[in-house]
PDB file of C-alpha atoms in Angstrom:
ATOM      1  CA  UNK F 178     -88.707 194.270  74.704  1.00  0.00           C
ATOM      2  CA  UNK F 179     -85.446 196.178  74.897  1.00  0.00           C
ATOM      3  CA  UNK F 180     -82.641 194.894  76.758  1.00  0.00           C
ATOM      4  CA  UNK F 181     -80.027 197.107  78.448  1.00  0.00           C
ATOM      5  CA  UNK F 182     -76.764 196.306  77.559  1.00  0.00           C
ATOM      6  CA  UNK F 183     -74.260 196.794  80.787  1.00  0.00           C
ATOM      7  CA  UNK F 184     -70.632 197.204  80.127  1.00  0.00           C
ATOM      8  CA  UNK F 185     -68.503 194.130  80.820  1.00  0.00           C
ATOM      9  CA  UNK F 186     -66.623 194.092  83.847  1.00  0.00           C
ATOM     10  CA  UNK F 187     -63.468 192.896  81.876  1.00  0.00           C
ATOM     11  CA  UNK F 188     -64.009 194.714  78.572  1.00  0.00           C
ATOM     12  CA  UNK F 189     -61.947 197.763  78.159  1.00  0.00           C
ATOM     13  CA  UNK F 190     -63.990 200.944  78.303  1.00  0.00           C
ATOM     14  CA  UNK F 191     -63.460 203.860  75.695  1.00  0.00           C
ATOM     15  CA  UNK F 192     -62.549 206.904  77.202  1.00  0.00           C
ATOM     16  CA  UNK F 193     -65.084 209.852  76.537  1.00  0.00           C
ATOM     17  CA  UNK F 194     -64.512 212.481  73.924  1.00  0.00           C
ATOM     18  CA  UNK F 195     -63.370 215.236  76.251  1.00  0.00           C
ATOM     19  CA  UNK F 196     -60.959 212.779  77.942  1.00  0.00           C
ATOM     20  CA  UNK F 197     -59.329 212.002  74.695  1.00  0.00           C
ATOM     21  CA  UNK F 198     -58.996 215.507  73.773  1.00  0.00           C
ATOM     22  CA  UNK F 199     -57.413 216.506  77.161  1.00  0.00           C
ATOM     23  CA  UNK F 200     -54.741 213.374  76.655  1.00  0.00           C
ATOM     24  CA  UNK F 201     -54.123 214.696  73.094  1.00  0.00           C
ATOM     25  CA  UNK F 202     -53.522 218.298  74.340  1.00  0.00           C
ATOM     26  CA  UNK F 203     -51.258 216.696  77.247  1.00  0.00           C
ATOM     27  CA  UNK F 204     -49.199 214.463  74.742  1.00  0.00           C
ATOM     28  CA  UNK F 205     -48.530 217.407  72.180  1.00  0.00           C
ATOM     29  CA  UNK F 206     -45.048 218.668  72.460  1.00  0.00           C
ATOM     30  CA  UNK F 207     -44.867 222.210  73.879  1.00  0.00           C
ATOM     31  CA  UNK F 208     -43.030 223.481  70.848  1.00  0.00           C
ATOM     32  CA  UNK F 209     -43.121 227.109  71.841  1.00  0.00           C
ATOM     33  CA  UNK F 210     -41.236 226.310  74.983  1.00  0.00           C
ATOM     34  CA  UNK F 211     -38.595 223.999  73.084  1.00  0.00           C
ATOM     35  CA  UNK F 212     -38.093 227.036  70.671  1.00  0.00           C
ATOM     36  CA  UNK F 213     -37.703 229.556  73.572  1.00  0.00           C
ATOM     37  CA  UNK F 214     -35.085 227.070  75.342  1.00  0.00           C
ATOM     38  CA  UNK F 215     -33.217 226.475  71.945  1.00  0.00           C
ATOM     39  CA  UNK F 216     -33.085 230.338  71.716  1.00  0.00           C
ATOM     40  CA  UNK F 217     -31.661 230.671  75.134  1.00  0.00           C
ATOM     41  CA  UNK F 218     -28.885 228.118  74.658  1.00  0.00           C
ATOM     42  CA  UNK F 219     -28.074 229.549  71.306  1.00  0.00           C
ATOM     43  CA  UNK F 220     -27.555 233.055  73.021  1.00  0.00           C
ATOM     44  CA  UNK F 221     -25.678 231.564  75.648  1.00  0.00           C
ATOM     45  CA  UNK F 222     -23.228 229.365  74.200  1.00  0.00           C
ATOM     46  CA  UNK F 223     -23.079 230.535  70.367  1.00  0.00           C
ATOM     47  CA  UNK F 224     -20.547 233.276  71.317  1.00  0.00           C
ATOM     48  CA  UNK F 225     -18.283 230.753  73.258  1.00  0.00           C
ATOM     49  CA  UNK F 226     -18.688 228.539  70.395  1.00  0.00           C
ATOM     50  CA  UNK F 227     -17.234 231.161  68.108  1.00  0.00           C
ATOM     51  CA  UNK F 228     -14.358 232.114  70.566  1.00  0.00           C
ATOM     52  CA  UNK F 229     -13.494 228.466  70.611  1.00  0.00           C
ATOM     53  CA  UNK F 230     -13.653 228.222  66.751  1.00  0.00           C
ATOM     54  CA  UNK F 231     -11.370 231.018  66.179  1.00  0.00           C
ATOM     55  CA  UNK F 232      -8.707 229.961  68.787  1.00  0.00           C
ATOM     56  CA  UNK F 233      -7.800 227.591  66.022  1.00  0.00           C
ATOM     57  CA  UNK F 234      -7.842 230.208  63.054  1.00  0.00           C
ATOM     58  CA  UNK F 235      -4.633 230.191  60.962  1.00  0.00           C
ATOM     59  CA  UNK F 236      -5.017 233.747  60.342  1.00  0.00           C
ATOM     60  CA  UNK F 237      -5.211 236.673  62.694  1.00  0.00           C
ATOM     61  CA  UNK F 238      -8.556 237.815  61.913  1.00  0.00           C
ATOM     62  CA  UNK F 239     -11.496 237.514  64.110  1.00  0.00           C
ATOM     63  CA  UNK F 240     -14.036 237.747  61.329  1.00  0.00           C
ATOM     64  CA  UNK F 241     -12.646 235.507  58.844  1.00  0.00           C
ATOM     65  CA  UNK F 242     -11.581 231.905  59.406  1.00  0.00           C
ATOM     66  CA  UNK F 243      -8.775 230.820  57.433  1.00  0.00           C
ATOM     67  CA  UNK F 244      -8.303 226.998  58.370  1.00  0.00           C
ATOM     68  CA  UNK F 245      -7.482 225.139  61.478  1.00  0.00           C
ATOM     69  CA  UNK F 246      -4.005 225.795  63.185  1.00  0.00           C
ATOM     70  CA  UNK F 247      -2.507 225.742  66.659  1.00  0.00           C
ATOM     71  CA  UNK F 248      -0.592 229.061  65.847  1.00  0.00           C
ATOM     72  CA  UNK F 249      -2.036 231.035  68.922  1.00  0.00           C
ATOM     73  CA  UNK F 250      -1.866 228.286  71.211  1.00  0.00           C
ATOM     74  CA  UNK F 251       1.690 228.308  70.569  1.00  0.00           C
ATOM     75  CA  UNK F 252       1.850 231.763  71.007  1.00  0.00           C
ATOM     76  CA  UNK F 253       0.043 231.393  74.349  1.00  0.00           C
ATOM     77  CA  UNK F 254       2.497 229.063  75.672  1.00  0.00           C
ATOM     78  CA  UNK F 255       5.590 231.335  74.479  1.00  0.00           C
ATOM     79  CA  UNK F 256       3.997 234.535  76.124  1.00  0.00           C
ATOM     80  CA  UNK F 257       5.979 235.005  79.401  1.00  0.00           C
ATOM     81  CA  UNK F 258       3.330 237.507  80.687  1.00  0.00           C
ATOM     82  CA  UNK F 259       0.145 235.572  80.407  1.00  0.00           C
ATOM     83  CA  UNK F 260       2.206 232.160  81.724  1.00  0.00           C
ATOM     84  CA  UNK F 261       3.154 234.366  84.739  1.00  0.00           C
ATOM     85  CA  UNK F 262      -0.454 235.597  85.265  1.00  0.00           C
ATOM     86  CA  UNK F 263      -1.641 231.923  85.067  1.00  0.00           C
ATOM     87  CA  UNK F 264       0.858 230.950  87.557  1.00  0.00           C
ATOM     88  CA  UNK F 265      -0.689 233.693  89.857  1.00  0.00           C
ATOM     89  CA  UNK F 266      -4.135 232.600  89.298  1.00  0.00           C
ATOM     90  CA  UNK F 267      -3.189 228.975  90.130  1.00  0.00           C
ATOM     91  CA  UNK F 268      -1.741 230.321  93.437  1.00  0.00           C
ATOM     92  CA  UNK F 269      -4.624 232.307  94.162  1.00  0.00           C
ATOM     93  CA  UNK F 270      -7.202 229.512  93.687  1.00  0.00           C
ATOM     94  CA  UNK F 271      -4.996 226.826  95.610  1.00  0.00           C
ATOM     95  CA  UNK F 272      -4.694 228.910  98.751  1.00  0.00           C
ATOM     96  CA  UNK F 273      -8.303 230.152  98.395  1.00  0.00           C
ATOM     97  CA  UNK F 274      -9.373 226.616  98.244  1.00  0.00           C
ATOM     98  CA  UNK F 275      -7.415 225.365 101.079  1.00  0.00           C
ATOM     99  CA  UNK F 276      -8.659 228.479 103.315  1.00  0.00           C
ATOM    100  CA  UNK F 277     -12.006 228.562 102.527  1.00  0.00           C
ATOM    101  CA  UNK F 278     -12.696 224.690 102.949  1.00  0.00           C
ATOM    102  CA  UNK F 279     -10.795 224.954 106.107  1.00  0.00           C
ATOM    103  CA  UNK F 280     -12.875 227.547 107.683  1.00  0.00           C
ATOM    104  CA  UNK F 281     -16.196 226.510 105.885  1.00  0.00           C
ATOM    105  CA  UNK F 282     -15.924 222.916 107.568  1.00  0.00           C
ATOM    106  CA  UNK F 283     -15.230 224.600 111.048  1.00  0.00           C
ATOM    107  CA  UNK F 284     -18.308 226.958 110.454  1.00  0.00           C
ATOM    108  CA  UNK F 285     -20.669 224.105 109.049  1.00  0.00           C
ATOM    109  CA  UNK F 286     -19.978 222.001 112.260  1.00  0.00           C
ATOM    110  CA  UNK F 287     -20.166 224.920 114.546  1.00  0.00           C
ATOM    111  CA  UNK F 288     -23.649 226.204 113.212  1.00  0.00           C
ATOM    112  CA  UNK F 289     -25.237 222.743 113.044  1.00  0.00           C
ATOM    113  CA  UNK F 290     -24.205 221.731 116.671  1.00  0.00           C
ATOM    114  CA  UNK F 291     -24.799 225.108 118.151  1.00  0.00           C
ATOM    115  CA  UNK F 292     -28.510 224.918 118.231  1.00  0.00           C
ATOM    116  CA  UNK F 293     -29.175 228.491 119.622  1.00  0.00           C
ATOM    117  CA  UNK F 294     -30.586 231.620 118.358  1.00  0.00           C
ATOM    118  CA  UNK F 295     -27.281 233.031 117.951  1.00  0.00           C
ATOM    119  CA  UNK F 296     -26.361 229.958 115.792  1.00  0.00           C
ATOM    120  CA  UNK F 297     -29.368 230.451 113.758  1.00  0.00           C
ATOM    121  CA  UNK F 298     -28.631 234.155 113.066  1.00  0.00           C
ATOM    122  CA  UNK F 299     -25.125 233.375 112.441  1.00  0.00           C
ATOM    123  CA  UNK F 300     -26.513 230.696 109.346  1.00  0.00           C
ATOM    124  CA  UNK F 301     -28.651 233.851 108.023  1.00  0.00           C
ATOM    125  CA  UNK F 302     -25.906 235.993 107.837  1.00  0.00           C
ATOM    126  CA  UNK F 303     -23.518 233.326 106.378  1.00  0.00           C
ATOM    127  CA  UNK F 304     -26.197 233.535 103.323  1.00  0.00           C
ATOM    128  CA  UNK F 305     -25.773 237.177 102.789  1.00  0.00           C
ATOM    129  CA  UNK F 306     -22.399 237.081 100.568  1.00  0.00           C
ATOM    130  CA  UNK F 307     -24.410 234.822  98.368  1.00  0.00           C
ATOM    131  CA  UNK F 308     -26.887 237.059  97.495  1.00  0.00           C
ATOM    132  CA  UNK F 309     -24.917 240.158  97.664  1.00  0.00           C
ATOM    133  CA  UNK F 310     -23.534 241.629  94.089  1.00  0.00           C
ATOM    134  CA  UNK F 311     -19.852 240.621  93.729  1.00  0.00           C
ATOM    135  CA  UNK F 312     -18.870 244.098  92.810  1.00  0.00           C
ATOM    136  CA  UNK F 313     -20.406 245.222  95.953  1.00  0.00           C
ATOM    137  CA  UNK F 314     -18.153 242.822  98.017  1.00  0.00           C
ATOM    138  CA  UNK F 315     -15.354 243.944  95.738  1.00  0.00           C
ATOM    139  CA  UNK F 316     -15.458 247.692  96.166  1.00  0.00           C
ATOM    140  CA  UNK F 317     -15.989 246.909  99.985  1.00  0.00           C
ATOM    141  CA  UNK F 318     -12.773 244.476 100.308  1.00  0.00           C
ATOM    142  CA  UNK F 319     -10.693 247.281  98.458  1.00  0.00           C
ATOM    143  CA  UNK F 320     -11.780 249.969 100.816  1.00  0.00           C
ATOM    144  CA  UNK F 321     -11.244 247.867 103.739  1.00  0.00           C
ATOM    145  CA  UNK F 322      -7.782 247.106 102.333  1.00  0.00           C
ATOM    146  CA  UNK F 323      -7.131 250.981 101.771  1.00  0.00           C
ATOM    147  CA  UNK F 324      -8.415 251.944 105.247  1.00  0.00           C
ATOM    148  CA  UNK F 325      -6.061 249.341 106.779  1.00  0.00           C
ATOM    149  CA  UNK F 326      -3.424 250.779 104.970  1.00  0.00           C
ATOM    150  CA  UNK F 327      -2.659 247.495 103.193  1.00  0.00           C
ATOM    151  CA  UNK F 328      -1.056 247.591  99.801  1.00  0.00           C
ATOM    152  CA  UNK F 329      -3.298 245.552  97.117  1.00  0.00           C
ATOM    153  CA  UNK F 330      -1.282 242.606  96.212  1.00  0.00           C
ATOM    154  CA  UNK F 331      -1.678 238.894  95.518  1.00  0.00           C
ATOM    155  CA  UNK F 332      -2.152 238.340  99.254  1.00  0.00           C
ATOM    156  CA  UNK F 333      -5.255 240.772  99.282  1.00  0.00           C
ATOM    157  CA  UNK F 334      -6.802 238.737  96.425  1.00  0.00           C
ATOM    158  CA  UNK F 335      -6.409 235.602  98.387  1.00  0.00           C
ATOM    159  CA  UNK F 336      -8.075 237.164 101.579  1.00  0.00           C
ATOM    160  CA  UNK F 337     -10.886 238.520  99.475  1.00  0.00           C
ATOM    161  CA  UNK F 338     -11.462 235.095  97.818  1.00  0.00           C
ATOM    162  CA  UNK F 339     -11.213 233.211 100.736  1.00  0.00           C
ATOM    163  CA  UNK F 340     -13.778 235.319 102.637  1.00  0.00           C
ATOM    164  CA  UNK F 341     -15.859 235.172  99.450  1.00  0.00           C
ATOM    165  CA  UNK F 342     -15.996 231.573  99.318  1.00  0.00           C
ATOM    166  CA  UNK F 343     -16.242 230.344 102.762  1.00  0.00           C
ATOM    167  CA  UNK F 344     -20.297 230.650 102.273  1.00  0.00           C
ATOM    168  CA  UNK F 345     -20.437 228.490  99.410  1.00  0.00           C
ATOM    169  CA  UNK F 346     -18.473 225.705 101.459  1.00  0.00           C
ATOM    170  CA  UNK F 347     -20.524 226.309 104.683  1.00  0.00           C
ATOM    171  CA  UNK F 348     -23.670 225.991 102.790  1.00  0.00           C
ATOM    172  CA  UNK F 349     -22.964 222.638 101.127  1.00  0.00           C
ATOM    173  CA  UNK F 350     -21.378 221.409 103.948  1.00  0.00           C
ATOM    174  CA  UNK F 351     -24.109 222.574 106.468  1.00  0.00           C
ATOM    175  CA  UNK F 352     -26.463 220.031 105.090  1.00  0.00           C
ATOM    176  CA  UNK F 353     -24.466 217.028 105.105  1.00  0.00           C
ATOM    177  CA  UNK F 354     -23.580 217.555 108.711  1.00  0.00           C
ATOM    178  CA  UNK F 355     -27.060 217.854 109.696  1.00  0.00           C
ATOM    179  CA  UNK F 356     -27.853 214.636 107.804  1.00  0.00           C
ATOM    180  CA  UNK F 357     -25.098 212.718 109.846  1.00  0.00           C
ATOM    181  CA  UNK F 358     -26.409 210.601 112.911  1.00  0.00           C
ATOM    182  CA  UNK F 359     -25.117 212.420 115.939  1.00  0.00           C
ATOM    183  CA  UNK F 360     -25.195 209.178 117.975  1.00  0.00           C
ATOM    184  CA  UNK F 361     -22.598 207.820 115.922  1.00  0.00           C
ATOM    185  CA  UNK F 362     -20.125 210.677 117.172  1.00  0.00           C
ATOM    186  CA  UNK F 363     -21.220 210.182 120.742  1.00  0.00           C
ATOM    187  CA  UNK F 364     -20.852 206.340 120.768  1.00  0.00           C
ATOM    188  CA  UNK F 365     -17.200 207.075 119.749  1.00  0.00           C
ATOM    189  CA  UNK F 366     -16.828 209.456 122.856  1.00  0.00           C
ATOM    190  CA  UNK F 367     -18.582 206.590 124.752  1.00  0.00           C
ATOM    191  CA  UNK F 368     -15.901 204.429 123.751  1.00  0.00           C
ATOM    192  CA  UNK F 369     -13.223 206.865 124.964  1.00  0.00           C
ATOM    193  CA  UNK F 370     -12.556 209.105 122.074  1.00  0.00           C
ATOM    194  CA  UNK F 371     -12.311 212.820 122.772  1.00  0.00           C
ATOM    195  CA  UNK F 372     -14.740 215.236 121.026  1.00  0.00           C
ATOM    196  CA  UNK F 373     -11.907 216.353 118.625  1.00  0.00           C
ATOM    197  CA  UNK F 374     -10.960 212.521 117.936  1.00  0.00           C
ATOM    198  CA  UNK F 375     -14.701 211.774 117.210  1.00  0.00           C
ATOM    199  CA  UNK F 376     -14.705 214.675 114.915  1.00  0.00           C
ATOM    200  CA  UNK F 377     -11.392 213.529 113.202  1.00  0.00           C
ATOM    201  CA  UNK F 378     -12.176 209.771 113.260  1.00  0.00           C
ATOM    202  CA  UNK F 379     -15.786 209.617 112.489  1.00  0.00           C
ATOM    203  CA  UNK F 380     -17.282 213.146 111.214  1.00  0.00           C
ATOM    204  CA  UNK F 381     -14.675 214.063 108.630  1.00  0.00           C
ATOM    205  CA  UNK F 382     -14.397 210.678 106.712  1.00  0.00           C
ATOM    206  CA  UNK F 383     -17.977 210.971 106.256  1.00  0.00           C
ATOM    207  CA  UNK F 384     -17.989 214.308 105.008  1.00  0.00           C
ATOM    208  CA  UNK F 385     -15.079 213.867 102.925  1.00  0.00           C
ATOM    209  CA  UNK F 386     -16.876 213.298  99.552  1.00  0.00           C
ATOM    210  CA  UNK F 387     -18.751 216.659 100.136  1.00  0.00           C
ATOM    211  CA  UNK F 388     -15.656 218.504 101.420  1.00  0.00           C
ATOM    212  CA  UNK F 389     -13.683 217.668  98.237  1.00  0.00           C
ATOM    213  CA  UNK F 390     -16.484 218.187  95.774  1.00  0.00           C
ATOM    214  CA  UNK F 391     -16.780 221.500  97.229  1.00  0.00           C
ATOM    215  CA  UNK F 392     -12.965 222.143  96.961  1.00  0.00           C
ATOM    216  CA  UNK F 393     -12.571 221.417  93.236  1.00  0.00           C
ATOM    217  CA  UNK F 394     -15.625 223.805  92.766  1.00  0.00           C
ATOM    218  CA  UNK F 395     -14.135 226.491  94.789  1.00  0.00           C
ATOM    219  CA  UNK F 396     -10.943 226.066  92.766  1.00  0.00           C
ATOM    220  CA  UNK F 397     -13.059 226.767  89.620  1.00  0.00           C
ATOM    221  CA  UNK F 398     -14.588 229.483  90.871  1.00  0.00           C
ATOM    222  CA  UNK F 399     -11.889 231.554  92.141  1.00  0.00           C
ATOM    223  CA  UNK F 400      -9.601 230.687  89.116  1.00  0.00           C
ATOM    224  CA  UNK F 401     -12.448 232.318  86.873  1.00  0.00           C
ATOM    225  CA  UNK F 402     -13.490 234.890  89.016  1.00  0.00           C
ATOM    226  CA  UNK F 403     -12.771 238.612  87.577  1.00  0.00           C
ATOM    227  CA  UNK F 404     -14.639 241.059  89.703  1.00  0.00           C
ATOM    228  CA  UNK F 405     -12.912 240.312  93.159  1.00  0.00           C
ATOM    229  CA  UNK F 406      -9.880 240.037  91.699  1.00  0.00           C
ATOM    230  CA  UNK F 407     -10.178 243.100  89.976  1.00  0.00           C
ATOM    231  CA  UNK F 408     -10.852 245.215  92.872  1.00  0.00           C
ATOM    232  CA  UNK F 409      -8.058 243.635  95.149  1.00  0.00           C
ATOM    233  CA  UNK F 410      -5.121 243.165  93.105  1.00  0.00           C
ATOM    234  CA  UNK F 411      -2.225 245.050  92.670  1.00  0.00           C
ATOM    235  CA  UNK F 412      -0.375 246.375  89.631  1.00  0.00           C
ATOM    236  CA  UNK F 413       1.628 243.179  88.982  1.00  0.00           C
ATOM    237  CA  UNK F 414       1.381 240.008  89.023  1.00  0.00           C
ATOM    238  CA  UNK F 415      -1.955 240.060  88.027  1.00  0.00           C
ATOM    239  CA  UNK F 416      -4.354 237.158  87.943  1.00  0.00           C
ATOM    240  CA  UNK F 417      -5.245 235.923  84.540  1.00  0.00           C
ATOM    241  CA  UNK F 418      -8.871 237.195  84.128  1.00  0.00           C
ATOM    242  CA  UNK F 419      -7.585 240.713  85.057  1.00  0.00           C
ATOM    243  CA  UNK F 420      -4.570 240.355  82.559  1.00  0.00           C
ATOM    244  CA  UNK F 421      -7.364 239.320  80.053  1.00  0.00           C
ATOM    245  CA  UNK F 422      -9.165 242.300  80.453  1.00  0.00           C
ATOM    246  CA  UNK F 423      -6.381 244.757  80.454  1.00  0.00           C
ATOM    247  CA  UNK F 424      -5.192 243.146  77.398  1.00  0.00           C
ATOM    248  CA  UNK F 425      -8.552 243.354  75.403  1.00  0.00           C
ATOM    249  CA  UNK F 426      -8.735 247.183  76.252  1.00  0.00           C
ATOM    250  CA  UNK F 427      -6.182 247.651  73.591  1.00  0.00           C
ATOM    251  CA  UNK F 428      -7.900 245.390  71.199  1.00  0.00           C
ATOM    252  CA  UNK F 429      -8.733 241.707  71.092  1.00  0.00           C
ATOM    253  CA  UNK F 430      -5.846 239.505  70.190  1.00  0.00           C
ATOM    254  CA  UNK F 431      -6.385 236.064  68.827  1.00  0.00           C
ATOM    255  CA  UNK F 432      -4.348 234.776  71.797  1.00  0.00           C
ATOM    256  CA  UNK F 433      -6.874 235.672  73.980  1.00  0.00           C
ATOM    257  CA  UNK F 434      -9.253 233.362  72.189  1.00  0.00           C
ATOM    258  CA  UNK F 435      -6.615 230.395  72.972  1.00  0.00           C
ATOM    259  CA  UNK F 436      -6.558 231.494  76.711  1.00  0.00           C
ATOM    260  CA  UNK F 437     -10.360 231.686  76.966  1.00  0.00           C
ATOM    261  CA  UNK F 438     -10.878 228.455  75.207  1.00  0.00           C
ATOM    262  CA  UNK F 439      -8.183 226.581  77.613  1.00  0.00           C
ATOM    263  CA  UNK F 440     -10.048 228.275  80.507  1.00  0.00           C
ATOM    264  CA  UNK F 441     -13.481 227.183  79.568  1.00  0.00           C
ATOM    265  CA  UNK F 442     -12.116 223.647  79.105  1.00  0.00           C
ATOM    266  CA  UNK F 443     -10.263 223.651  82.577  1.00  0.00           C
ATOM    267  CA  UNK F 444     -13.691 225.053  84.066  1.00  0.00           C
ATOM    268  CA  UNK F 445     -15.654 222.061  82.625  1.00  0.00           C
ATOM    269  CA  UNK F 446     -13.181 219.446  83.702  1.00  0.00           C
ATOM    270  CA  UNK F 447     -13.179 220.789  87.204  1.00  0.00           C
ATOM    271  CA  UNK F 448     -17.058 220.678  87.592  1.00  0.00           C
ATOM    272  CA  UNK F 449     -17.001 217.339  85.951  1.00  0.00           C
ATOM    273  CA  UNK F 450     -14.614 216.127  88.693  1.00  0.00           C
ATOM    274  CA  UNK F 451     -16.522 217.744  91.327  1.00  0.00           C
ATOM    275  CA  UNK F 452     -19.764 215.861  90.183  1.00  0.00           C
ATOM    276  CA  UNK F 453     -17.777 212.709  89.728  1.00  0.00           C
ATOM    277  CA  UNK F 454     -15.893 212.470  93.237  1.00  0.00           C
ATOM    278  CA  UNK F 455     -18.953 211.373  95.357  1.00  0.00           C
ATOM    279  CA  UNK F 456     -19.562 208.607  93.101  1.00  0.00           C
ATOM    280  CA  UNK F 457     -15.988 207.408  93.772  1.00  0.00           C
ATOM    281  CA  UNK F 458     -17.168 206.887  97.390  1.00  0.00           C
ATOM    282  CA  UNK F 459     -20.209 205.119  96.678  1.00  0.00           C
ATOM    283  CA  UNK F 460     -22.263 208.111  97.367  1.00  0.00           C
ATOM    284  CA  UNK F 461     -25.200 209.681  95.486  1.00  0.00           C
ATOM    285  CA  UNK F 462     -24.814 212.089  92.410  1.00  0.00           C
ATOM    286  CA  UNK F 463     -22.649 214.877  92.597  1.00  0.00           C
ATOM    287  CA  UNK F 464     -25.599 217.397  92.071  1.00  0.00           C
ATOM    288  CA  UNK F 465     -27.162 216.336  95.399  1.00  0.00           C
ATOM    289  CA  UNK F 466     -23.921 216.549  97.308  1.00  0.00           C
ATOM    290  CA  UNK F 467     -23.221 220.026  95.972  1.00  0.00           C
ATOM    291  CA  UNK F 468     -26.716 221.260  96.329  1.00  0.00           C
ATOM    292  CA  UNK F 469     -26.747 220.200  99.981  1.00  0.00           C
ATOM    293  CA  UNK F 470     -29.796 217.873  99.600  1.00  0.00           C
TER     294      UNK F 470
END
């Protein structure tokens, strides 16, 4: 008599051969994807690493590294033309940051509070500058200023940068405004506050982390921007990015490597600050705030 042995309820059952094969394929590392990813990052960051390395070159050569030296950083500090362009870029970035943040906050509040078809249409139009090639925006801004008879100068660069940056601030803050509970603002008005007081004392403090983070991000974007500044700036003083482009047309100087390295370090520092600001207020990660999630 043959006894049929049933598997015990507590004994572990061995997976079938097909299941083990699928688990083995799932646990296997995607080596091809890892290689493609490594190649992508190498092509993206290797030229930047070479620029940073040769900014410390003791020789004037751009191909032969003769040892570490701060020679080109000292040359940058004593270059009055480059320092003047650096000051121009800082002024443009500060004005563009302040203007775009003020207008972006007002637009975000208006688009969320205005629940009409016109508000939805305005929200879609606000996204157009984000997908429009920047060179098109730069040429259009230049033609607009020329058509109005406005001479290109630092002021025209500021106006163009503010116009271009408003969309970034509005997109970031719009989701944050939509996430706020409107009943809190209504409760403030029930207690005697006017609408402006409710916005100033309740809504704006709640938006402060996102406002500061987007302001720092806009500062970094405007400071590094070249295309829009190139089409809307005058002869002099020129922003730093345009000055660097003008300089390399006559040959790349090692000083440019030092300037580029400092700009890269400053941009990384500003982006890190923008990501860290929400955590200072006990909020979620900066990526969530900046992405508007």
